[in-house]
mmCIF file of C-alpha atoms in Angstrom:
data_model
loop_
_atom_site.group_PDB
_atom_site.id
_atom_site.type_symbol
_atom_site.label_atom_id
_atom_site.label_comp_id
_atom_site.label_asym_id
_atom_site.label_seq_id
_atom_site.Cartn_x
_atom_site.Cartn_y
_atom_site.Cartn_z
ATOM 1 C CA MET A 12 2.244 11.119 -11.468
ATOM 2 C CA LEU A 13 2.209 7.387 -10.676
ATOM 3 C CA VAL A 14 5.900 7.214 -9.770
ATOM 4 C CA GLU A 15 5.586 10.339 -7.625
ATOM 5 C CA THR A 16 2.563 8.880 -5.833
ATOM 6 C CA GLN A 17 4.351 5.611 -5.077
ATOM 7 C CA GLU A 18 7.409 7.481 -3.790
ATOM 8 C CA ALA A 19 5.248 9.759 -1.603
ATOM 9 C CA ILE A 20 3.571 6.732 0.005
ATOM 10 C CA ILE A 21 6.954 5.050 0.588
ATOM 11 C CA GLN A 22 8.349 8.268 2.106
ATOM 12 C CA ALA A 23 5.375 8.616 4.473
ATOM 13 C CA LEU A 24 5.740 4.998 5.617
ATOM 14 C CA THR A 25 9.491 5.499 6.102
ATOM 15 C CA GLU A 26 8.718 8.260 8.607
ATOM 16 C CA LEU A 27 6.919 5.711 10.813
ATOM 17 C CA ASN A 28 10.212 3.920 11.556
ATOM 18 C CA VAL A 29 8.422 0.574 11.984
ATOM 19 C CA PHE A 30 9.446 -1.191 8.759
ATOM 20 C CA ARG A 31 12.922 -2.609 8.206
ATOM 21 C CA HIS A 32 12.382 -2.724 4.435
ATOM 22 C CA LEU A 33 10.225 -0.500 2.182
ATOM 23 C CA ASP A 34 9.980 -0.612 -1.599
ATOM 24 C CA GLY A 35 7.690 -0.667 -4.602
ATOM 25 C CA TRP A 36 6.356 -3.980 -5.892
ATOM 26 C CA GLN A 37 4.758 -5.518 -8.945
ATOM 27 C CA GLY A 38 3.920 -9.202 -8.960
ATOM 28 C CA ASN A 39 2.033 -11.792 -6.967
ATOM 29 C CA ILE A 40 2.313 -12.573 -3.263
ATOM 30 C CA GLU A 41 4.026 -15.939 -3.804
ATOM 31 C CA GLU A 42 6.893 -14.151 -5.571
ATOM 32 C CA LEU A 43 7.107 -11.516 -2.839
ATOM 33 C CA ILE A 44 7.364 -14.171 -0.122
ATOM 34 C CA LYS A 45 10.397 -15.688 -1.863
ATOM 35 C CA VAL A 46 12.282 -12.369 -1.993
ATOM 36 C CA PRO A 47 14.681 -12.141 0.969
ATOM 37 C CA THR A 48 13.898 -8.955 2.908
ATOM 38 C CA LYS A 49 14.279 -7.792 6.466
ATOM 39 C CA LEU A 50 10.972 -8.001 8.301
ATOM 40 C CA PRO A 51 8.660 -6.342 8.969
ATOM 41 C CA SER A 52 8.456 -4.962 5.456
ATOM 42 C CA ALA A 53 6.046 -2.940 3.352
ATOM 43 C CA HIS A 54 5.773 -2.904 -0.417
ATOM 44 C CA VAL A 55 3.684 -0.382 -2.347
ATOM 45 C CA ALA A 56 1.886 -1.536 -5.490
ATOM 46 C CA LEU A 57 -0.549 0.150 -7.840
ATOM 47 C CA GLY A 58 -3.817 -1.752 -7.716
ATOM 48 C CA GLU A 59 -6.128 0.083 -10.100
ATOM 49 C CA ILE A 60 -6.535 3.263 -12.122
ATOM 50 C CA ILE A 61 -9.932 4.622 -13.107
ATOM 51 C CA TYR A 62 -9.926 7.236 -15.833
ATOM 52 C CA GLY A 63 -12.493 9.997 -16.072
ATOM 53 C CA GLU A 64 -14.694 11.067 -18.920
ATOM 54 C CA GLU A 65 -13.519 10.937 -22.506
ATOM 55 C CA PRO A 66 -11.549 14.096 -23.359
ATOM 56 C CA ALA A 67 -13.581 16.812 -25.062
ATOM 57 C CA ALA A 68 -10.813 17.728 -27.517
ATOM 58 C CA ILE A 69 -8.505 15.559 -29.583
ATOM 59 C CA GLY A 70 -5.034 15.510 -28.084
ATOM 60 C CA SER A 71 -6.105 16.467 -24.569
ATOM 61 C CA LYS A 72 -5.061 14.174 -21.736
ATOM 62 C CA LEU A 73 -7.283 11.660 -20.000
ATOM 63 C CA SER A 74 -7.977 12.643 -16.425
ATOM 64 C CA LEU A 75 -7.455 10.236 -13.551
ATOM 65 C CA ASP A 76 -10.649 10.005 -11.532
ATOM 66 C CA ASP A 77 -9.216 7.778 -8.838
ATOM 67 C CA MET A 78 -6.527 5.237 -8.104
ATOM 68 C CA VAL A 79 -6.209 2.314 -5.718
ATOM 69 C CA TRP A 80 -2.827 1.643 -4.124
ATOM 70 C CA ASN A 81 -1.954 -1.398 -2.027
ATOM 71 C CA VAL A 82 0.512 -1.501 0.823
ATOM 72 C CA ILE A 83 1.607 -5.108 1.279
ATOM 73 C CA ILE A 84 2.696 -5.596 4.886
ATOM 74 C CA THR A 85 4.792 -8.660 5.717
ATOM 75 C CA ALA A 86 5.807 -9.714 9.226
ATOM 76 C CA SER A 87 7.208 -12.841 10.810
ATOM 77 C CA ASN A 88 6.527 -14.137 14.287
ATOM 78 C CA VAL A 89 7.326 -17.732 15.161
ATOM 79 C CA ARG A 90 6.484 -17.447 18.881
ATOM 80 C CA ASP A 91 2.746 -17.855 18.487
ATOM 81 C CA ARG A 92 -0.079 -16.858 16.176
ATOM 82 C CA LYS A 93 -1.603 -14.327 18.552
ATOM 83 C CA SER A 94 1.666 -12.377 18.873
ATOM 84 C CA GLY A 95 2.055 -12.411 15.105
ATOM 85 C CA ALA A 96 -1.463 -11.116 14.610
ATOM 86 C CA VAL A 97 -0.994 -8.326 17.162
ATOM 87 C CA GLU A 98 2.220 -7.211 15.440
ATOM 88 C CA CYS A 99 0.513 -7.124 12.034
ATOM 89 C CA TYR A 100 -2.517 -5.274 13.392
ATOM 90 C CA SER A 101 -0.335 -2.529 14.836
ATOM 91 C CA LEU A 102 1.523 -2.194 11.505
ATOM 92 C CA ILE A 103 -1.778 -1.963 9.606
ATOM 93 C CA GLU A 104 -3.193 0.627 12.013
ATOM 94 C CA SER A 105 -0.078 2.809 12.067
ATOM 95 C CA SER A 106 0.203 2.684 8.258
ATOM 96 C CA ALA A 107 -3.469 3.543 7.740
ATOM 97 C CA ASP A 108 -3.287 6.390 10.268
ATOM 98 C CA LYS A 109 -0.153 7.824 8.639
ATOM 99 C CA LEU A 110 -1.569 7.702 5.110
ATOM 100 C CA LYS A 111 -5.153 8.752 5.909
ATOM 101 C CA MET A 112 -6.027 12.123 4.291
ATOM 102 C CA MET A 113 -2.532 12.481 2.813
ATOM 103 C CA LYS A 114 -2.620 14.957 -0.074
ATOM 104 C CA ILE A 115 -1.568 13.234 -3.304
ATOM 105 C CA ALA A 116 -1.517 15.187 -6.587
ATOM 106 C CA ASP A 117 -5.040 16.585 -6.896
ATOM 107 C CA GLY A 118 -6.705 14.186 -4.469
ATOM 108 C CA TRP A 119 -6.625 12.656 -0.987
ATOM 109 C CA LEU A 120 -5.545 9.206 0.137
ATOM 110 C CA TRP A 121 -8.107 7.200 2.097
ATOM 111 C CA PRO A 122 -7.826 3.640 3.533
ATOM 112 C CA GLU A 123 -10.495 1.301 2.140
ATOM 113 C CA GLY A 124 -9.659 -1.858 4.045
ATOM 114 C CA ALA A 125 -7.127 -4.533 4.893
ATOM 115 C CA LYS A 126 -7.128 -8.190 3.967
ATOM 116 C CA LEU A 127 -5.124 -11.225 5.040
ATOM 117 C CA LEU A 128 -3.302 -12.439 1.926
ATOM 118 C CA TYR A 129 -1.064 -15.178 3.344
ATOM 119 C CA ALA A 130 -0.323 -16.850 6.684
ATOM 120 C CA LYS A 131 1.988 -19.832 7.005
ATOM 121 C CA ASN A 132 4.958 -20.911 9.145
ATOM 122 C CA GLY A 133 4.928 -17.709 11.186
ATOM 123 C CA LEU A 134 4.847 -15.427 8.130
ATOM 124 C CA SER A 135 1.844 -13.120 7.753
ATOM 125 C CA VAL A 136 1.081 -10.929 4.748
ATOM 126 C CA TYR A 137 -1.688 -8.331 4.753
ATOM 127 C CA GLY A 138 -2.802 -5.986 1.998
ATOM 128 C CA LEU A 139 -3.899 -2.478 2.973
ATOM 129 C CA SER A 140 -5.925 -0.859 0.168
ATOM 130 C CA LEU A 141 -5.993 2.911 -0.178
ATOM 131 C CA ARG A 142 -7.973 4.977 -2.662
ATOM 132 C CA ILE A 143 -7.036 8.365 -4.048
ATOM 133 C CA GLU A 144 -10.138 10.187 -5.149
ATOM 134 C CA THR A 145 -9.397 13.270 -7.167
ATOM 135 C CA GLU A 146 -11.091 16.567 -6.542
ATOM 136 C CA GLN A 147 -13.573 17.238 -9.328
#
Protein backbone atom coordinates (compact mmCIF):
# COMPACT_ATOMS: atom_id res chain seq x y z
CA MET A 1 0.00 0.00 0.00
CA LEU A 2 2.86 2.42 0.72
CA VAL A 3 4.42 2.12 -2.74
CA GLU A 4 1.01 2.51 -4.38
CA THR A 5 0.30 5.61 -2.30
CA GLN A 6 3.62 7.23 -3.21
CA GLU A 7 3.07 6.47 -6.90
CA ALA A 8 -0.49 7.87 -6.79
CA ILE A 9 0.78 11.14 -5.29
CA ILE A 10 3.55 11.37 -7.90
CA GLN A 11 1.05 10.68 -10.70
CA ALA A 12 -1.33 13.39 -9.44
CA LEU A 13 1.51 15.92 -9.26
CA THR A 14 2.66 14.93 -12.76
CA GLU A 15 -0.76 15.94 -14.09
CA LEU A 16 -0.13 19.52 -12.91
CA ASN A 17 2.65 19.96 -15.49
CA VAL A 18 4.49 22.44 -13.25
CA PHE A 19 7.42 20.29 -12.07
CA ARG A 20 10.36 19.43 -14.30
CA HIS A 21 11.36 16.54 -12.03
CA LEU A 22 9.20 14.29 -9.80
CA ASP A 23 10.34 11.30 -7.77
CA GLY A 24 10.24 9.55 -4.43
CA TRP A 25 12.79 10.45 -1.76
CA GLN A 26 14.27 9.15 1.46
CA GLY A 27 16.97 11.13 3.21
CA ASN A 28 17.66 14.58 4.58
CA ILE A 29 17.31 17.92 2.81
CA GLU A 30 21.07 18.53 2.60
CA GLU A 31 21.43 15.34 0.54
CA LEU A 32 18.50 16.29 -1.68
CA ILE A 33 20.00 19.71 -2.43
CA LYS A 34 23.19 18.05 -3.70
CA VAL A 35 21.32 15.80 -6.15
CA PRO A 36 21.33 17.40 -9.62
CA THR A 37 17.72 17.74 -10.79
CA LYS A 38 15.84 20.02 -13.13
CA LEU A 39 13.94 22.65 -11.18
CA PRO A 40 11.29 23.14 -10.04
CA SER A 41 11.12 19.65 -8.60
CA ALA A 42 8.96 17.70 -6.18
CA HIS A 43 9.96 14.65 -4.18
CA VAL A 44 7.48 12.51 -2.24
CA ALA A 45 8.58 11.01 1.08
CA LEU A 46 6.77 9.03 3.74
CA GLY A 47 6.82 11.03 6.94
CA GLU A 48 4.95 8.91 9.48
CA ILE A 49 2.73 5.87 9.87
CA ILE A 50 0.34 5.46 12.78
CA TYR A 51 -1.01 1.98 13.32
CA GLY A 52 -4.42 1.27 14.78
CA GLU A 53 -5.46 -0.91 17.66
CA GLU A 54 -3.72 -4.17 18.41
CA PRO A 55 -5.19 -6.97 16.28
CA ALA A 56 -7.87 -9.04 18.00
CA ALA A 57 -6.62 -12.35 16.60
CA ILE A 58 -3.12 -13.75 16.27
CA GLY A 59 -1.94 -13.56 12.68
CA SER A 60 -4.30 -10.77 11.64
CA LYS A 61 -2.77 -7.67 10.08
CA LEU A 62 -2.22 -4.37 11.83
CA SER A 63 -4.45 -1.66 10.43
CA LEU A 64 -3.08 1.69 9.32
CA ASP A 65 -4.97 4.45 11.09
CA ASP A 66 -3.27 7.28 9.26
CA MET A 67 -0.14 8.26 7.39
CA VAL A 68 1.72 11.51 6.83
CA TRP A 69 3.35 12.10 3.45
CA ASN A 70 5.65 14.99 2.60
CA VAL A 71 6.00 16.64 -0.78
CA ILE A 72 9.37 18.38 -0.88
CA ILE A 73 9.18 21.25 -3.35
CA THR A 74 12.44 22.73 -4.62
CA ALA A 75 12.72 25.82 -6.83
CA SER A 76 15.49 28.17 -7.85
CA ASN A 77 15.20 31.86 -8.56
CA VAL A 78 18.30 34.03 -8.62
CA ARG A 79 16.54 37.23 -9.76
CA ASP A 80 15.29 38.25 -6.34
CA ARG A 81 13.87 36.74 -3.18
CA LYS A 82 10.33 37.98 -3.75
CA SER A 83 10.10 36.32 -7.19
CA GLY A 84 11.46 33.10 -5.72
CA ALA A 85 8.91 33.17 -2.92
CA VAL A 86 6.02 33.82 -5.31
CA GLU A 87 7.09 30.88 -7.50
CA CYS A 88 7.27 28.55 -4.48
CA TYR A 89 3.93 29.74 -3.13
CA SER A 90 2.20 28.96 -6.42
CA LEU A 91 3.78 25.48 -6.48
CA ILE A 92 2.65 24.82 -2.90
CA GLU A 93 -0.89 26.03 -3.60
CA SER A 94 -1.30 24.08 -6.84
CA SER A 95 0.09 20.91 -5.24
CA ALA A 96 -2.15 21.20 -2.17
CA ASP A 97 -5.21 21.90 -4.34
CA LYS A 98 -4.47 18.91 -6.59
CA LEU A 99 -3.95 16.49 -3.70
CA LYS A 100 -6.71 17.76 -1.39
CA MET A 101 -9.43 15.10 -0.86
CA MET A 102 -7.68 12.63 -3.17
CA LYS A 103 -8.91 9.11 -2.44
CA ILE A 104 -6.00 6.93 -1.29
CA ALA A 105 -6.61 3.28 -0.34
CA ASP A 106 -9.30 3.45 2.35
CA GLY A 107 -8.80 7.10 3.27
CA TRP A 108 -8.54 10.67 1.99
CA LEU A 109 -5.51 12.89 1.54
CA TRP A 110 -5.61 16.25 3.32
CA PRO A 111 -2.95 19.03 3.42
CA GLU A 112 -1.79 19.80 6.97
CA GLY A 113 0.64 22.60 6.27
CA ALA A 114 3.78 23.78 4.52
CA LYS A 115 7.12 24.74 6.01
CA LEU A 116 10.24 26.44 4.69
CA LEU A 117 13.04 23.88 5.00
CA TYR A 118 15.92 25.65 3.24
CA ALA A 119 16.64 28.97 1.52
CA LYS A 120 20.09 29.93 0.29
CA ASN A 121 21.70 31.29 -2.89
CA GLY A 122 18.39 31.48 -4.74
CA LEU A 123 17.38 27.90 -3.88
CA SER A 124 14.19 27.43 -1.86
CA VAL A 125 12.93 24.15 -0.42
CA TYR A 126 9.49 23.78 1.14
CA GLY A 127 7.86 20.74 2.71
CA LEU A 128 4.13 20.23 2.16
CA SER A 129 2.71 17.78 4.71
CA LEU A 130 -0.37 15.74 3.86
CA ARG A 131 -2.24 13.32 6.09
CA ILE A 132 -4.22 10.29 5.00
CA GLU A 133 -6.83 9.48 7.59
CA THR A 134 -8.45 6.13 7.05
CA GLU A 135 -12.17 5.62 7.23
CA GLN A 136 -13.02 3.76 10.42
